[in-house]
């Protein structure tokens, strides 16, 4: 409707505008602003280097509550301040908080999670991307960002060995890539049952079922809950002694599925979080094809092995997937997030397509003014592809492959060292870049569990090391889960000597937590 | 199970490690690395300033296909290169692609979308956050990042006027904040019906229904599709002449809902994308309370008005919401993404909580080693709070409020100018920082639609200006949607004179597309 006479108060300006003049350098994207970002960062880094008290280990020593309270205090008072302190002071404060109370992932003894120290080139490129504030949803929200993402997706499709119909999109993380892959699988399966899930929802879909190994990432369960299927839809498939999904068990479960069920997807894992184990992709793909079920490969961790000539064969069969999750903020050394969902057929994205009057009207689309809105659950979407493209151009496939190989070799080194230590028990060998082990005291297993947990917390609380932990059924299926420790080796500048020192620190912490040694000392 | 004797090939190293020595400056987070990021960015910015051909307007002139092809060519050959070119060359290349073929949001004539030119301080802080690569999911993935996010959430809760039970979390964007708000509402409503949606899914939930105004953002529909409810669950509520949800219509629709339906949520919009209109929150909240239905306020666009003393009263009633979406990458001048979901009661997050052996085992949680995993659908989560915190400290509430006021005043200025131009028809007044209008030629409406679309594309193709468009039912409910044009004014450094020049450019482009003027010239 046209604008009508409305309350005068609404139409008249409340206050006469003052039109303050602001320097254009306040904005990041202008010529002056880009220079200002560069200068501001240099200043903030200078402060961080000069003023901040860097921890000697990978994190600040102290109990978590104390560290968090100190970080909060360093931010200043509660609440949003009424008046600003200026950019320089604010950046110095934030830089100091991050340095003094944060993690130092580039420290050789930060080996807890699939959270790599990011490459300098990636971080610098990401700052350029932030300054542009381009978005991927429409042509007129960022043409260059669209070109960079399409370039990257094409390169990753080639690396994965997918065919010419393949497509892909960047997402905010592996959990959301898995969610999206499952959403596409869900809607495709519904459509084969004559249900338009996008319009009608899933209530008419008979007994939806998702298969994954019992070691699949918990984000699969979370995605099922979010997508309205419920975690009850997940059917965990047993694994073999090398922690890979059993194709025979999967085939039997599919055969036994009655018509009251709808198999939506098989989710194979290429690189389990704890063990790096890779499900047997060719066999699983054959089963998926036989039953006409969508195959999603969660290669969040493992995909980066494709950069390495030595390790790439472990992912053979990934090219048979209908969709793939990959995280270059894991084996790819990107700051989070740089996650990608690849699909073997671009038509899979139909479930996500939308025509929106203010974004992609038909006549604009026909004239080529189109973006990537129809490949995502997001509208505004940060150009994460820029940092990845910079990294691939800077280091090349070979450079990244060498880093993958180094981290794998570090894991093998840790594995050998652990095997040689009587107090340590190797629980899982180094498939990719993790190694899982347990500190043994000879006490009853529950007590050993406690000590393993304490040992790890002690390393954190003293600021000496940051190692991972997990739970493993040490005595096979059905046996109780036991607390184990884990190294996740993602720092390609770490030396074997530094790794030996880490094992020594673990041993020292174990002894400090173990009554046996304390008695001996007393 | 314990490690068994396996194939010897698996256990023996494939290749003797070479242990290459890499400089620690290759990684962003170390002392040397932080300095390297700063130097690399300075170099890349220097290249962008010295080498790149900056467009004179807000984007490169040319047809979209040509611009995208040029950007792709500037990236170099297809595929991931085998050998790297080094960081300096890669950053110079990416910087050039972004500058030459991207948008320049700091240009006064970039007014298409809710995509602000980001503040320099935010971009610099974001680079520090990227270098840290902290993650929010667990204490040991980023203690300082957790402290910063909790500080920010507390400040935003206070700004929104929520009570002491409130909580919140950052998300990758407004569409996902809306999805999460709706997920929490869905699972809470199911629970009241005795259904554990997380385990069982939504198939047993009788006729789920979501109410929102007919002008609500399309991400509400998308979220319903993703959550397994189907877009059919959305019941659009009519709007009044000022494009606000009609509380009477909403109340009537709720009253008429039979027991075969489950009302999941009312979604009120505080700042519609095109018009900036704010639904009557106090009345809607009263209706929601009466019927016991979850109230989600989508304040993705409008929340930033709370920084302004002048405009904050427009959001009165937002403190009555059960959940709120807000995007500080809109009225907040952050690079994407800086979206937040606030909830009035922290217990709402129960639907998202998970206990994961490798992330938050019980004994660690008891010892205080807890993170924010249970508030998100993500696992790894980028510390977007760092840039927002730096901005709030640098500019204060007043600094941001002044920027909001300036953009509002710019919109009022544009509104007045449009009203004064006979060739332009004001379609919607400046409620917040947008103004919607139509170029009139006096021809039949369909032809005018075409010309409005062409006009906008012409401005983009000549690189002169980047304005928005949308579709509006000009003659009230049920009338056909007509193509309209839109200014989204988010650049607080723009002057009224620059805005006048933009209107002149629109008029010139309109005449160039209009047969009437072309005939006149012939």
Short mmCIF file of C-alpha atoms in Angstrom, two decimals, chain A residues 3-412:
data_model
loop_
_atom_site.label_atom_id
_atom_site.label_comp_id
_atom_site.label_asym_id
_atom_site.label_seq_id
_atom_site.Cartn_x
_atom_site.Cartn_y
_atom_site.Cartn_z
CA UNK A 3 2.31 5.77 2.10
CA UNK A 4 -0.61 7.39 3.80
CA UNK A 5 -0.93 10.40 5.99
CA UNK A 6 0.34 9.10 9.29
CA UNK A 7 0.81 10.55 12.70
CA UNK A 8 2.73 13.74 12.23
CA UNK A 9 5.14 12.75 14.94
CA UNK A 10 6.27 9.79 12.88
CA UNK A 11 6.96 11.83 9.77
CA UNK A 12 8.71 14.83 11.28
CA UNK A 13 12.36 14.34 12.23
CA UNK A 14 12.66 13.78 15.96
CA UNK A 15 15.87 15.75 16.14
CA UNK A 16 17.55 17.92 13.54
CA UNK A 17 20.43 15.87 12.14
CA UNK A 18 23.88 16.97 13.18
CA UNK A 19 25.72 15.19 10.34
CA UNK A 20 28.88 14.46 12.27
CA UNK A 21 31.97 14.04 10.11
CA UNK A 22 33.68 10.73 10.73
CA UNK A 23 37.08 9.86 9.27
CA UNK A 24 36.77 7.25 6.54
CA UNK A 25 39.55 5.30 8.26
CA UNK A 26 37.00 4.23 10.89
CA UNK A 27 35.70 1.76 8.27
CA UNK A 28 37.85 -1.21 7.37
CA UNK A 29 37.16 -1.51 3.65
CA UNK A 30 38.21 1.87 2.29
CA UNK A 31 41.77 2.64 1.18
CA UNK A 32 42.32 4.57 4.39
CA UNK A 33 40.48 1.90 6.36
CA UNK A 34 42.60 -0.97 5.07
CA UNK A 35 45.69 0.95 6.09
CA UNK A 36 44.05 1.62 9.46
CA UNK A 37 43.33 -2.09 9.99
CA UNK A 38 46.93 -2.90 9.20
CA UNK A 39 48.20 -0.18 11.55
CA UNK A 40 45.76 -1.15 14.30
CA UNK A 41 46.75 -4.78 14.09
CA UNK A 42 50.43 -3.88 14.15
CA UNK A 43 49.77 -1.79 17.24
CA UNK A 44 47.74 -4.50 18.94
CA UNK A 45 50.33 -7.13 18.13
CA UNK A 46 53.02 -4.81 19.40
CA UNK A 47 51.15 -4.48 22.69
CA UNK A 48 50.61 -8.21 22.91
CA UNK A 49 54.32 -8.81 22.38
CA UNK A 50 55.56 -6.01 24.61
CA UNK A 51 53.10 -5.82 27.48
CA UNK A 52 51.39 -9.18 27.79
CA UNK A 53 52.76 -11.84 30.07
CA UNK A 54 52.94 -14.84 27.76
CA UNK A 55 52.46 -18.16 29.52
CA UNK A 56 55.49 -20.43 29.31
CA UNK A 57 53.29 -23.41 28.45
CA UNK A 58 50.31 -23.73 26.11
CA UNK A 59 47.94 -22.06 28.58
CA UNK A 60 47.84 -20.00 31.75
CA UNK A 61 48.33 -22.04 34.92
CA UNK A 62 45.46 -22.01 37.38
CA UNK A 63 42.09 -23.50 38.18
CA UNK A 64 39.53 -22.83 35.42
CA UNK A 65 37.35 -20.63 37.59
CA UNK A 66 40.36 -18.49 38.49
CA UNK A 67 41.57 -18.21 34.89
CA UNK A 68 38.09 -17.24 33.67
CA UNK A 69 37.69 -14.70 36.47
CA UNK A 70 41.09 -13.17 35.70
CA UNK A 71 40.20 -12.94 32.00
CA UNK A 72 36.91 -11.28 32.83
CA UNK A 73 38.59 -8.83 35.17
CA UNK A 74 41.13 -7.98 32.48
CA UNK A 75 38.25 -7.02 30.17
CA UNK A 76 37.26 -4.32 32.64
CA UNK A 77 33.93 -3.70 34.32
CA UNK A 78 30.66 -5.43 33.68
CA UNK A 79 28.40 -4.34 30.88
CA UNK A 80 28.77 -2.27 27.76
CA UNK A 81 30.60 0.95 28.66
CA UNK A 82 28.72 4.16 28.02
CA UNK A 83 31.76 5.90 26.52
CA UNK A 84 34.41 4.27 24.36
CA UNK A 85 38.14 4.12 25.14
CA UNK A 86 39.25 4.29 21.50
CA UNK A 87 40.41 1.57 19.16
CA UNK A 88 44.02 1.40 20.23
CA UNK A 89 43.26 0.85 23.89
CA UNK A 90 40.48 -1.62 23.13
CA UNK A 91 42.68 -3.71 20.85
CA UNK A 92 45.54 -3.71 23.33
CA UNK A 93 43.13 -4.94 26.01
CA UNK A 94 41.65 -7.71 23.87
CA UNK A 95 45.07 -8.77 22.61
CA UNK A 96 46.30 -9.02 26.17
CA UNK A 97 43.29 -11.06 27.29
CA UNK A 98 43.77 -13.51 24.42
CA UNK A 99 47.51 -13.88 25.00
CA UNK A 100 47.47 -14.08 28.78
CA UNK A 101 44.37 -16.18 29.35
CA UNK A 102 44.01 -18.05 26.10
CA UNK A 103 45.46 -21.14 24.48
CA UNK A 104 48.67 -21.16 22.54
CA UNK A 105 48.04 -23.71 19.85
CA UNK A 106 51.45 -23.15 18.31
CA UNK A 107 53.03 -24.50 21.51
CA UNK A 108 54.28 -28.04 20.96
CA UNK A 109 52.44 -29.23 24.07
CA UNK A 110 48.96 -28.14 22.91
CA UNK A 111 47.68 -31.47 21.61
CA UNK A 112 44.14 -31.78 22.97
CA UNK A 113 41.74 -31.30 20.09
CA UNK A 114 41.38 -31.24 16.32
CA UNK A 115 42.17 -27.54 16.58
CA UNK A 116 45.33 -26.70 14.68
CA UNK A 117 47.60 -23.70 15.07
CA UNK A 118 46.46 -21.68 12.04
CA UNK A 119 48.84 -20.59 9.31
CA UNK A 120 49.89 -16.95 9.28
CA UNK A 121 48.95 -16.64 5.60
CA UNK A 122 45.43 -17.84 6.34
CA UNK A 123 44.93 -15.40 9.20
CA UNK A 124 46.18 -12.45 7.14
CA UNK A 125 43.90 -13.41 4.23
CA UNK A 126 40.99 -13.81 6.62
CA UNK A 127 41.55 -10.24 7.80
CA UNK A 128 41.32 -9.06 4.18
CA UNK A 129 38.07 -11.01 3.84
CA UNK A 130 36.71 -9.47 7.06
CA UNK A 131 37.62 -5.99 5.83
CA UNK A 132 35.67 -6.59 2.62
CA UNK A 133 32.69 -7.99 4.57
CA UNK A 134 31.56 -9.66 1.36
CA UNK A 135 28.78 -12.21 1.61
CA UNK A 136 28.10 -15.21 -0.57
CA UNK A 137 24.34 -15.07 -0.85
CA UNK A 138 23.93 -12.79 -3.84
CA UNK A 139 26.09 -11.41 -6.64
CA UNK A 140 25.61 -7.90 -5.31
CA UNK A 141 26.78 -8.88 -1.83
CA UNK A 142 30.20 -10.02 -3.04
CA UNK A 143 31.14 -10.98 -6.60
CA UNK A 144 34.83 -11.61 -5.87
CA UNK A 145 33.97 -13.76 -2.86
CA UNK A 146 31.67 -15.85 -5.04
CA UNK A 147 34.45 -16.30 -7.60
CA UNK A 148 36.90 -17.38 -4.88
CA UNK A 149 34.45 -19.89 -3.38
CA UNK A 150 33.62 -21.39 -6.78
CA UNK A 151 37.35 -21.71 -7.51
CA UNK A 152 37.92 -23.45 -4.19
CA UNK A 153 34.95 -25.79 -4.53
CA UNK A 154 36.13 -26.84 -8.00
CA UNK A 155 39.58 -27.61 -6.60
CA UNK A 156 38.19 -29.65 -3.71
CA UNK A 157 35.86 -31.58 -6.03
CA UNK A 158 38.89 -32.54 -8.10
CA UNK A 159 40.86 -33.51 -5.00
CA UNK A 160 37.96 -35.70 -3.82
CA UNK A 161 37.68 -37.32 -7.24
CA UNK A 162 34.00 -36.43 -7.64
CA UNK A 163 32.53 -36.14 -11.11
CA UNK A 164 31.51 -33.20 -13.26
CA UNK A 165 28.02 -32.94 -11.72
CA UNK A 166 29.47 -32.31 -8.27
CA UNK A 167 29.02 -29.10 -6.33
CA UNK A 168 29.64 -27.78 -2.85
CA UNK A 169 29.39 -24.97 -0.36
CA UNK A 170 31.25 -23.66 2.65
CA UNK A 171 29.55 -23.92 6.04
CA UNK A 172 30.28 -22.64 9.58
CA UNK A 173 31.65 -25.99 10.77
CA UNK A 174 31.69 -29.74 10.47
CA UNK A 175 28.65 -30.24 12.68
CA UNK A 176 26.61 -28.02 10.38
CA UNK A 177 28.06 -29.67 7.26
CA UNK A 178 26.88 -33.00 8.64
CA UNK A 179 23.49 -31.50 9.44
CA UNK A 180 23.15 -30.16 5.92
CA UNK A 181 24.24 -33.42 4.31
CA UNK A 182 21.64 -35.25 6.37
CA UNK A 183 19.00 -32.64 5.50
CA UNK A 184 19.60 -33.18 1.77
CA UNK A 185 19.49 -36.95 2.28
CA UNK A 186 16.29 -36.70 4.33
CA UNK A 187 14.46 -34.59 1.77
CA UNK A 188 15.63 -36.77 -1.14
CA UNK A 189 14.44 -39.94 0.62
CA UNK A 190 11.11 -38.32 1.46
CA UNK A 191 10.64 -37.31 -2.15
CA UNK A 192 11.12 -40.92 -3.26
CA UNK A 193 8.25 -41.75 -0.88
CA UNK A 194 6.16 -39.01 -2.51
CA UNK A 195 6.56 -36.62 0.42
CA UNK A 196 7.63 -33.00 -0.05
CA UNK A 197 9.38 -32.68 3.32
CA UNK A 198 10.15 -29.03 2.71
CA UNK A 199 6.47 -28.17 2.64
CA UNK A 200 4.92 -30.96 4.69
CA UNK A 201 7.58 -31.76 7.27
CA UNK A 202 8.63 -35.26 8.25
CA UNK A 203 5.62 -36.47 10.22
CA UNK A 204 4.37 -38.58 7.28
CA UNK A 205 7.78 -40.15 6.71
CA UNK A 206 7.63 -43.76 7.95
CA UNK A 207 10.28 -44.67 10.53
CA UNK A 208 13.28 -42.67 9.37
CA UNK A 209 16.60 -44.41 10.04
CA UNK A 210 20.21 -43.21 9.76
CA UNK A 211 23.12 -45.64 9.88
CA UNK A 212 26.56 -44.71 11.16
CA UNK A 213 29.33 -46.47 13.01
CA UNK A 214 29.18 -46.48 16.79
CA UNK A 215 32.26 -44.24 16.65
CA UNK A 216 30.63 -41.61 14.41
CA UNK A 217 30.80 -38.02 15.63
CA UNK A 218 28.05 -36.99 18.05
CA UNK A 219 27.02 -34.23 15.65
CA UNK A 220 25.19 -36.94 13.68
CA UNK A 221 22.91 -37.50 16.66
CA UNK A 222 22.53 -33.77 17.18
CA UNK A 223 21.63 -33.29 13.53
CA UNK A 224 18.96 -35.98 13.73
CA UNK A 225 17.46 -34.20 16.75
CA UNK A 226 17.55 -30.81 15.01
CA UNK A 227 16.06 -32.17 11.78
CA UNK A 228 13.01 -33.51 13.59
CA UNK A 229 14.00 -37.15 13.18
CA UNK A 230 15.04 -37.66 16.78
CA UNK A 231 18.24 -39.25 18.00
CA UNK A 232 16.30 -42.51 18.05
CA UNK A 233 16.65 -42.56 14.26
CA UNK A 234 20.36 -43.33 14.59
CA UNK A 235 21.28 -47.00 14.22
CA UNK A 236 24.86 -47.50 15.39
CA UNK A 237 26.68 -50.10 13.32
CA UNK A 238 29.34 -52.17 15.14
CA UNK A 239 33.00 -51.60 14.37
CA UNK A 240 35.88 -54.03 13.83
CA UNK A 241 39.11 -54.28 15.84
CA UNK A 242 40.55 -51.36 13.88
CA UNK A 243 37.55 -49.21 14.76
CA UNK A 244 36.01 -49.22 11.29
CA UNK A 245 32.35 -49.77 10.51
CA UNK A 246 31.63 -53.43 9.75
CA UNK A 247 30.17 -53.66 6.22
CA UNK A 248 28.68 -57.08 6.99
CA UNK A 249 26.84 -55.74 10.01
CA UNK A 250 25.62 -52.74 8.00
CA UNK A 251 24.37 -54.98 5.18
CA UNK A 252 22.54 -57.22 7.66
CA UNK A 253 20.90 -54.23 9.37
CA UNK A 254 19.72 -52.86 6.03
CA UNK A 255 18.38 -56.26 4.94
CA UNK A 256 16.40 -56.60 8.15
CA UNK A 257 14.79 -53.20 7.77
CA UNK A 258 11.06 -53.59 7.13
CA UNK A 259 8.87 -51.44 4.88
CA UNK A 260 7.75 -49.52 7.98
CA UNK A 261 11.16 -47.86 7.91
CA UNK A 262 12.78 -45.35 5.58
CA UNK A 263 16.58 -45.55 5.45
CA UNK A 264 17.67 -41.95 4.93
CA UNK A 265 21.43 -42.21 4.86
CA UNK A 266 24.52 -44.19 5.69
CA UNK A 267 27.12 -41.98 7.33
CA UNK A 268 30.63 -43.32 6.95
CA UNK A 269 33.45 -41.69 8.89
CA UNK A 270 36.77 -40.96 7.21
CA UNK A 271 38.86 -40.21 10.26
CA UNK A 272 37.13 -40.81 13.58
CA UNK A 273 37.79 -37.99 16.04
CA UNK A 274 39.71 -40.08 18.54
CA UNK A 275 41.34 -42.77 16.43
CA UNK A 276 41.55 -41.42 12.90
CA UNK A 277 40.11 -44.70 11.68
CA UNK A 278 38.53 -44.70 8.23
CA UNK A 279 35.44 -46.78 7.54
CA UNK A 280 35.81 -49.13 4.51
CA UNK A 281 34.40 -46.71 1.98
CA UNK A 282 34.31 -48.90 -1.17
CA UNK A 283 32.39 -51.70 0.57
CA UNK A 284 30.01 -49.28 2.25
CA UNK A 285 29.44 -47.45 -1.04
CA UNK A 286 28.55 -50.76 -2.71
CA UNK A 287 26.00 -51.50 0.01
CA UNK A 288 24.55 -47.99 -0.24
CA UNK A 289 24.20 -48.36 -4.00
CA UNK A 290 22.59 -51.78 -3.68
CA UNK A 291 19.95 -50.42 -1.31
CA UNK A 292 19.60 -47.05 -3.00
CA UNK A 293 20.55 -45.20 0.19
CA UNK A 294 22.38 -41.87 0.35
CA UNK A 295 26.03 -42.18 1.37
CA UNK A 296 27.40 -39.28 3.40
CA UNK A 297 31.10 -39.41 4.27
CA UNK A 298 32.07 -37.42 7.33
CA UNK A 299 35.66 -36.62 6.40
CA UNK A 300 35.81 -33.57 8.68
CA UNK A 301 39.11 -34.81 10.06
CA UNK A 302 40.40 -37.14 7.36
CA UNK A 303 39.90 -35.16 4.17
CA UNK A 304 43.21 -33.32 4.51
CA UNK A 305 45.08 -36.60 4.03
CA UNK A 306 44.21 -36.19 0.34
CA UNK A 307 46.89 -33.49 0.23
CA UNK A 308 49.47 -36.19 1.05
CA UNK A 309 50.58 -38.67 -1.59
CA UNK A 310 51.51 -41.13 1.16
CA UNK A 311 48.24 -41.04 3.05
CA UNK A 312 45.67 -40.27 0.35
CA UNK A 313 45.11 -43.98 -0.47
CA UNK A 314 43.46 -44.37 2.94
CA UNK A 315 40.52 -42.38 1.66
CA UNK A 316 40.01 -44.46 -1.49
CA UNK A 317 36.30 -44.71 -2.17
CA UNK A 318 35.44 -41.21 -0.98
CA UNK A 319 34.66 -40.37 -4.60
CA UNK A 320 31.65 -42.71 -4.35
CA UNK A 321 29.90 -40.54 -1.74
CA UNK A 322 26.68 -38.62 -2.34
CA UNK A 323 27.90 -35.96 0.09
CA UNK A 324 31.10 -35.25 2.01
CA UNK A 325 31.89 -33.14 5.08
CA UNK A 326 35.42 -31.77 5.21
CA UNK A 327 36.99 -29.32 7.67
CA UNK A 328 40.04 -27.42 6.57
CA UNK A 329 40.17 -25.97 10.08
CA UNK A 330 41.41 -29.43 11.07
CA UNK A 331 43.95 -30.97 8.66
CA UNK A 332 44.29 -27.76 6.66
CA UNK A 333 45.57 -25.30 9.29
CA UNK A 334 42.82 -22.73 8.82
CA UNK A 335 41.36 -20.62 11.59
CA UNK A 336 37.79 -21.79 12.22
CA UNK A 337 35.69 -22.17 10.31
CA UNK A 338 36.59 -23.58 6.92
CA UNK A 339 34.15 -26.41 6.58
CA UNK A 340 32.76 -27.65 3.28
CA UNK A 341 29.86 -29.80 2.20
CA UNK A 342 30.48 -31.41 -1.18
CA UNK A 343 27.73 -33.21 -3.09
CA UNK A 344 28.15 -35.55 -6.04
CA UNK A 345 25.19 -33.99 -7.84
CA UNK A 346 24.42 -30.27 -7.76
CA UNK A 347 20.72 -31.11 -8.00
CA UNK A 348 20.92 -32.24 -4.37
CA UNK A 349 20.75 -28.58 -3.37
CA UNK A 350 17.19 -28.28 -4.68
CA UNK A 351 15.92 -28.77 -1.12
CA UNK A 352 17.64 -25.53 -0.12
CA UNK A 353 16.74 -23.32 -3.08
CA UNK A 354 14.70 -20.25 -2.38
CA UNK A 355 13.50 -17.34 -4.49
CA UNK A 356 13.40 -14.18 -2.39
CA UNK A 357 12.18 -10.83 -3.70
CA UNK A 358 14.90 -8.79 -2.05
CA UNK A 359 17.73 -11.18 -2.91
CA UNK A 360 17.32 -13.17 -6.11
CA UNK A 361 14.24 -12.15 -8.12
CA UNK A 362 13.74 -14.01 -11.38
CA UNK A 363 14.69 -11.21 -13.76
CA UNK A 364 17.93 -10.59 -11.87
CA UNK A 365 18.75 -14.30 -11.93
CA UNK A 366 18.14 -14.42 -15.66
CA UNK A 367 20.51 -11.49 -16.11
CA UNK A 368 23.23 -13.39 -14.22
CA UNK A 369 22.94 -11.52 -10.91
CA UNK A 370 22.84 -14.72 -8.95
CA UNK A 371 24.56 -15.81 -5.78
CA UNK A 372 24.89 -18.93 -3.68
CA UNK A 373 21.82 -18.44 -1.47
CA UNK A 374 20.34 -21.71 -2.71
CA UNK A 375 23.18 -23.85 -1.38
CA UNK A 376 23.00 -22.86 2.26
CA UNK A 377 20.86 -22.53 5.37
CA UNK A 378 22.53 -19.16 5.90
CA UNK A 379 21.66 -15.87 4.26
CA UNK A 380 24.61 -13.59 5.06
CA UNK A 381 27.61 -15.88 4.73
CA UNK A 382 31.19 -14.94 5.59
CA UNK A 383 33.75 -15.51 2.79
CA UNK A 384 35.73 -18.27 4.50
CA UNK A 385 37.00 -19.39 1.10
CA UNK A 386 39.40 -16.44 0.89
CA UNK A 387 41.76 -17.71 3.59
CA UNK A 388 41.69 -21.24 2.18
CA UNK A 389 42.43 -20.00 -1.33
CA UNK A 390 45.35 -17.93 -0.04
CA UNK A 391 46.71 -20.97 1.78
CA UNK A 392 46.42 -23.28 -1.23
CA UNK A 393 48.09 -20.72 -3.47
CA UNK A 394 50.84 -20.04 -0.91
CA UNK A 395 51.69 -23.62 0.04
CA UNK A 396 50.34 -25.71 -2.83
CA UNK A 397 49.06 -29.24 -2.48
CA UNK A 398 52.56 -30.44 -1.79
CA UNK A 399 53.17 -27.97 1.02
CA UNK A 400 50.00 -29.05 2.80
CA UNK A 401 50.73 -32.70 2.09
CA UNK A 402 54.16 -32.32 3.70
CA UNK A 403 52.53 -30.86 6.81
CA UNK A 404 50.08 -33.78 6.94
CA UNK A 405 52.97 -36.22 6.63
CA UNK A 406 54.93 -34.51 9.39
CA UNK A 407 51.98 -34.66 11.78
CA UNK A 408 51.43 -38.32 10.93
CA UNK A 409 55.10 -39.01 11.57
CA UNK A 410 54.86 -37.20 14.89
CA UNK A 411 51.94 -39.45 15.82
CA UNK A 412 53.97 -42.51 14.86
#
